[in-house]
Amino acid sequence: MIGINTTFHPFRMKLSRREPVQFTVELINKGSETKKITMDVILSRELSLDKGGLLYNTSKRIDSLEPGQKQEFYFDIHPKHITRSGDHGILLKILEHYQEYKYVEKEYKKRLELQIED
């Protein structure tokens, strides 16, 4: 079992400042075996992972996450020029693999909303 903790800092985006929000993902192996994991972060089309506005998804692989071990990932979420105020979706997808990355043992999905204000 994989524990997933997420935070935004600051917890909402201000369009008037055009500053990124830091998105933190913490994965914790709550099982008794070492896990091989793939993590996908998929943003709505009005958000981006880079300042240029071209990157809206990313994938990270963890070759081994020992029992009880935590691993943190940090992402900067930037607004695009078309971004409007409101709630914008972020999908976090975690895959547990069996021996190799081509075999999926378990899948976790977490849907988040980033609040954006003018």
Tab-separated table of C-alpha atoms in Angstrom, residues 3-95:
chain	number	residue	atom	x	y	z
A	3	GLY	CA	0.353	6.514	1.159
A	4	ILE	CA	-0.020	9.740	-0.823
A	5	ASN	CA	0.186	13.193	0.772
A	6	THR	CA	-0.059	16.389	-1.277
A	7	THR	CA	0.256	20.089	-0.465
A	8	PHE	CA	0.170	23.415	-2.295
A	9	HIS	CA	2.274	26.379	-1.160
A	10	PRO	CA	0.676	28.876	-1.181
A	11	PHE	CA	-2.618	27.004	-1.128
A	12	ARG	CA	-4.085	29.113	-3.981
A	13	MET	CA	-2.717	30.876	-7.054
A	14	LYS	CA	-3.064	34.651	-7.562
A	15	LEU	CA	-3.221	35.549	-11.265
A	16	SER	CA	-2.316	39.179	-10.557
A	17	ARG	CA	1.115	38.089	-9.269
A	18	ARG	CA	1.789	35.500	-12.034
A	19	GLU	CA	3.866	33.503	-9.529
A	20	PRO	CA	3.996	29.699	-9.490
A	21	VAL	CA	2.516	27.507	-6.770
A	22	GLN	CA	4.729	24.776	-5.341
A	23	PHE	CA	3.044	21.360	-5.473
A	24	THR	CA	4.535	18.753	-3.148
A	25	VAL	CA	3.846	15.027	-3.418
A	26	GLU	CA	4.984	12.675	-0.645
A	27	LEU	CA	4.853	8.924	-1.265
A	28	ILE	CA	5.111	6.509	1.674
A	29	ASN	CA	5.486	2.745	1.353
A	30	LYS	CA	3.086	1.419	4.005
A	31	GLY	CA	3.512	-2.192	2.902
A	32	SER	CA	6.027	-4.826	3.965
A	33	GLU	CA	7.749	-5.241	0.570
A	34	THR	CA	9.950	-3.012	-1.571
A	35	LYS	CA	7.902	-1.336	-4.305
A	36	LYS	CA	8.684	-0.212	-7.853
A	37	ILE	CA	6.557	2.850	-8.637
A	38	THR	CA	5.623	5.191	-11.479
A	39	MET	CA	4.057	8.553	-10.660
A	40	ASP	CA	2.234	10.664	-13.277
A	41	VAL	CA	1.172	14.275	-12.698
A	42	ILE	CA	-1.357	15.600	-15.236
A	43	LEU	CA	-2.495	19.230	-15.098
A	44	SER	CA	-5.497	20.912	-16.691
A	45	ARG	CA	-4.757	22.649	-20.003
A	46	GLU	CA	-4.691	26.098	-18.366
A	47	LEU	CA	-1.750	25.195	-16.094
A	48	SER	CA	1.845	24.305	-16.830
A	49	LEU	CA	4.858	22.705	-15.136
A	50	ASP	CA	7.257	25.104	-16.857
A	51	LYS	CA	7.343	28.865	-17.243
A	52	GLY	CA	6.917	28.679	-21.028
A	53	GLY	CA	3.537	26.951	-20.732
A	54	LEU	CA	4.355	23.870	-22.829
A	55	LEU	CA	4.614	21.114	-20.215
A	56	TYR	CA	1.327	19.991	-18.643
A	57	ASN	CA	2.267	16.448	-17.555
A	58	THR	CA	5.278	14.595	-16.204
A	59	SER	CA	6.205	11.092	-15.132
A	60	LYS	CA	8.661	9.968	-12.432
A	61	ARG	CA	9.930	6.441	-11.762
A	62	ILE	CA	11.088	5.108	-8.413
A	63	ASP	CA	13.127	1.928	-8.774
A	64	SER	CA	12.801	0.898	-5.148
A	65	LEU	CA	10.787	2.316	-2.274
A	66	GLU	CA	11.626	0.362	0.874
A	67	PRO	CA	8.974	-0.441	3.524
A	68	GLY	CA	8.364	2.662	5.660
A	69	GLN	CA	10.430	4.865	3.344
A	70	LYS	CA	9.170	8.308	2.259
A	71	GLN	CA	10.036	10.120	-0.936
A	72	GLU	CA	9.079	13.698	-1.783
A	73	PHE	CA	8.733	15.381	-5.160
A	74	TYR	CA	8.365	19.108	-5.811
A	75	PHE	CA	6.748	20.722	-8.852
A	76	ASP	CA	6.219	24.387	-9.714
A	77	ILE	CA	2.812	24.989	-11.284
A	78	HIS	CA	2.664	28.069	-13.500
A	79	PRO	CA	-0.374	29.815	-15.007
A	80	LYS	CA	-0.624	30.115	-18.789
A	81	HIS	CA	-1.722	33.298	-20.553
A	82	ILE	CA	-5.221	31.766	-21.005
A	83	THR	CA	-5.690	30.865	-17.322
A	84	ARG	CA	-8.906	32.115	-15.749
A	85	SER	CA	-9.980	32.197	-12.103
A	86	GLY	CA	-11.752	29.180	-10.646
A	87	ASP	CA	-10.864	25.620	-9.683
A	88	HIS	CA	-8.496	23.749	-11.997
A	89	GLY	CA	-7.954	20.008	-11.870
A	90	ILE	CA	-4.787	18.049	-11.253
A	91	LEU	CA	-4.665	14.269	-11.615
A	92	LEU	CA	-2.060	12.301	-9.693
A	93	LYS	CA	-1.723	8.694	-10.839
A	94	ILE	CA	0.473	6.198	-8.982
A	95	LEU	CA	1.251	2.743	-10.385
